[in-house]
Coordinates of C-alpha atoms in Angstrom, one line a residue:
X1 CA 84.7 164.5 31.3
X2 CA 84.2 167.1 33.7
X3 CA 86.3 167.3 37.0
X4 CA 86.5 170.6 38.0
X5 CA 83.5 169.7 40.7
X6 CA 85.3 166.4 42.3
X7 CA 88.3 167.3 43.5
X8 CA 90.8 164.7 43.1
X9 CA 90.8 162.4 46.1
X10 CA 93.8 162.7 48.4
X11 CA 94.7 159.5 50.4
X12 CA 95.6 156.7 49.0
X13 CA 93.8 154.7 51.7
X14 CA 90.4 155.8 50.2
X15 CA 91.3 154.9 47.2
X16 CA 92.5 151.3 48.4
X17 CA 89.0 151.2 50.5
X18 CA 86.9 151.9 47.3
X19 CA 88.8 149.4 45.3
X20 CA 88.6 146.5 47.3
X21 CA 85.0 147.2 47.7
X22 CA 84.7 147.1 44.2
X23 CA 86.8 143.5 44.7
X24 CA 83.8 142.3 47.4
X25 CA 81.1 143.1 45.1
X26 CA 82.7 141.5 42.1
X27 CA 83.1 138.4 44.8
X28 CA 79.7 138.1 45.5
X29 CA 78.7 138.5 41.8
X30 CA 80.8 135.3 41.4
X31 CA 79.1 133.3 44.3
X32 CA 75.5 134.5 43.0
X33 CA 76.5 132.8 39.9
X34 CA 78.2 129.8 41.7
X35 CA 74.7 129.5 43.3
X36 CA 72.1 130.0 40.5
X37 CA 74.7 127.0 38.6
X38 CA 74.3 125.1 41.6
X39 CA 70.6 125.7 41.7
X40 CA 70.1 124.6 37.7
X41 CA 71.6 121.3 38.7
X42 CA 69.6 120.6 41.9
X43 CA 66.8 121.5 39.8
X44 CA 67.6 118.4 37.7
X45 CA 67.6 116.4 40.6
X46 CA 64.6 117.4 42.1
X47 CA 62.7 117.0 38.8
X48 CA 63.9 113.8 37.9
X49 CA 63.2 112.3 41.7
X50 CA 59.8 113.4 41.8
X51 CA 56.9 111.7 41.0
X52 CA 54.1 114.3 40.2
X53 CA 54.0 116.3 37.0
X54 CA 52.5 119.0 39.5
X55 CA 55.4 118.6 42.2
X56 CA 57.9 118.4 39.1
X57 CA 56.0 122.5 37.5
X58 CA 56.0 123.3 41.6
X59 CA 60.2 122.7 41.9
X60 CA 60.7 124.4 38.3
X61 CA 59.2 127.4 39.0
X62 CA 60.8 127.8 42.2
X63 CA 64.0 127.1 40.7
X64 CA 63.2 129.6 37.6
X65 CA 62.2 132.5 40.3
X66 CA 65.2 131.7 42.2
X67 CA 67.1 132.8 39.5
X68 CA 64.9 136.0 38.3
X69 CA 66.0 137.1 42.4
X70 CA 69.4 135.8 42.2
X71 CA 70.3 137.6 38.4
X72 CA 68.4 140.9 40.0
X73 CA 70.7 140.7 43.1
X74 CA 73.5 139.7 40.7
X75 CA 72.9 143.1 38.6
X76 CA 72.2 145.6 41.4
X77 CA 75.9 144.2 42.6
X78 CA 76.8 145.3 39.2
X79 CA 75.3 148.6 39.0
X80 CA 77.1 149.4 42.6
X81 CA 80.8 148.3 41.1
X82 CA 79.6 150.6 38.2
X83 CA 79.2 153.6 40.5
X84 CA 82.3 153.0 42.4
X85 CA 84.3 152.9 39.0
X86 CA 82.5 155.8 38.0
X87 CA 83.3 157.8 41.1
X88 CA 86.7 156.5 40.9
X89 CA 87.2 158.1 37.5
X90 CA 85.5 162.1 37.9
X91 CA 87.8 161.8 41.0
X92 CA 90.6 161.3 39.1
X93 CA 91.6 158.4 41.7
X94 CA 92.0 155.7 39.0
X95 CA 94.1 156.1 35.5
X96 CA 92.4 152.3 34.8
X97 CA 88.8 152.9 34.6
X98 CA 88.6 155.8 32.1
X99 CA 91.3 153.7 29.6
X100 CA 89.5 150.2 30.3
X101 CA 85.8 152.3 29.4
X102 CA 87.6 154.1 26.4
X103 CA 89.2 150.8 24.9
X104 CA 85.9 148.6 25.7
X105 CA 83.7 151.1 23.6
X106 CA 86.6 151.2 20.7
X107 CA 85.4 150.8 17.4
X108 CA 86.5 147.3 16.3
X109 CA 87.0 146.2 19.5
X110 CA 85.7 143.0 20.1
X111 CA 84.7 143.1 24.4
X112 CA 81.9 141.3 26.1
X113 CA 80.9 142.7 29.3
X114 CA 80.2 141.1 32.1
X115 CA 76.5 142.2 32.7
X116 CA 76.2 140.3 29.0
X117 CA 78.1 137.3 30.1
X118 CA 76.2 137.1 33.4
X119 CA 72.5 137.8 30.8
X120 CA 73.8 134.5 29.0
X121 CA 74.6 132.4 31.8
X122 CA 71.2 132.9 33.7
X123 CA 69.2 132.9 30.3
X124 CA 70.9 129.2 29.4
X125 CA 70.7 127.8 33.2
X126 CA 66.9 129.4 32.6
X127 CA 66.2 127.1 29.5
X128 CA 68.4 123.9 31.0
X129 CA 66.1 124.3 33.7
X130 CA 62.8 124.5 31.5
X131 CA 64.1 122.3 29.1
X132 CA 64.6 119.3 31.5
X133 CA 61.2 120.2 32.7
X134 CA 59.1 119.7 29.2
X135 CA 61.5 116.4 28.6
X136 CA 60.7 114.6 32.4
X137 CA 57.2 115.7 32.5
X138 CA 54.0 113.7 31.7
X139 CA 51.5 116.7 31.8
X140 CA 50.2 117.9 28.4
X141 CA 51.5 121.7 27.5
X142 CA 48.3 123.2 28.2
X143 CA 48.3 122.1 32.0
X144 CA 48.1 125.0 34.3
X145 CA 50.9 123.9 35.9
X146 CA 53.5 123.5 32.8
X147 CA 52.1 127.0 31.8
X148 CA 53.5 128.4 34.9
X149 CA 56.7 127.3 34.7
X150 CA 56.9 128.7 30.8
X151 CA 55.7 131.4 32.4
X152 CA 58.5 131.9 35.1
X153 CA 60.9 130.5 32.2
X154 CA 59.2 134.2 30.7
X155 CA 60.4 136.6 33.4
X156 CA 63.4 135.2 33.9
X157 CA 64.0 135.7 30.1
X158 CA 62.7 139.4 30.0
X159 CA 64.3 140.4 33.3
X160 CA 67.7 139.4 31.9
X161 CA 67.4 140.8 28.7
X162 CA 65.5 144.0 29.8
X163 CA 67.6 145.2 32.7
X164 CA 71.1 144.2 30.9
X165 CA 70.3 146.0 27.6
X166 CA 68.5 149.1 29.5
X167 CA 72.0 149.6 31.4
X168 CA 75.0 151.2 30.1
X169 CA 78.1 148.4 30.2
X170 CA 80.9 148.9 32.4

């Protein structure tokens, strides 16, 4: 990698400021997914207590497109600790980073990142959610309602999968 146009960085309190931003944003990555857990099982509650099949479609697919917002929010948290490590690395302020990166894309090694991890928890807490949904409800499949919260079940499903896989891992 080329550092001959980044200069190294020369205070160490720069480099403590960048790191513990990267801290904070892993933080709030770990609420976000605190909250959409917490959300899949208020969901259950909310689904089971109501009476309607329409009220039950109306609090899936609000809980389903609270977790498309909260996995976007989740990811673009994840793409901002990715430029900080990346910035941290052409400055040549981190000797972690570039070994981490080189030993995570070793042949043979066997590392799951944590944009995957964070895919597979919102795609499961996605299908819990729809899942207890089909089970609970007395409308037919074909209702307009239970096709909209398939539907939301949809986006959240192509969301994850699209913006994970279309990103480089850190």
């Amino acid at each position: 990698m080329e550092t001959s146009r980044y200069p190294e960085i020369k205070t160490d309190a720069d480099v403590s400021k960048l790191h513990s931003e990267s801290l904070q944003l892993r933080n709030r990555q770990f609420v976000l997914s605190t909250v959409g857990i917490t959300s899949a099982g208020l969901s259950s509650w909310l689904i089971s207590s109501t009476d309607t099949f329409q009220s039950q479609a109306i609090a899936t697919v609000f809980i389903l497109i609270l977790l498309v917002v909260l996995f976007i929010w989740s990811f673009v948290l994840r793409c901002q600790i990715g430029r900080i490590s990346h910035y941290l690395d052409l400055r040549g302020a981190s000797e972690w980073e570039p070994l981490f990166r080189d030993f995570s894309t070793r042949k043979g090694t066997k590392y799951i990142s944590q944009s995957v991890f964070v895919m597979v928890l919102y795609l499961l807490l996605g299908s819990l959610v729809l899942t207890r949904y089909l089970i609970l409800s007395t409308a037919p499949l074909s209702s307009p309602f239970t096709l909209a919260a398939i539907a939301s079940a949809s986006v959240l499903a192509m969301t994850t999968v699209y913006l994970t896989l279309t990103r480089q891992s850190y």
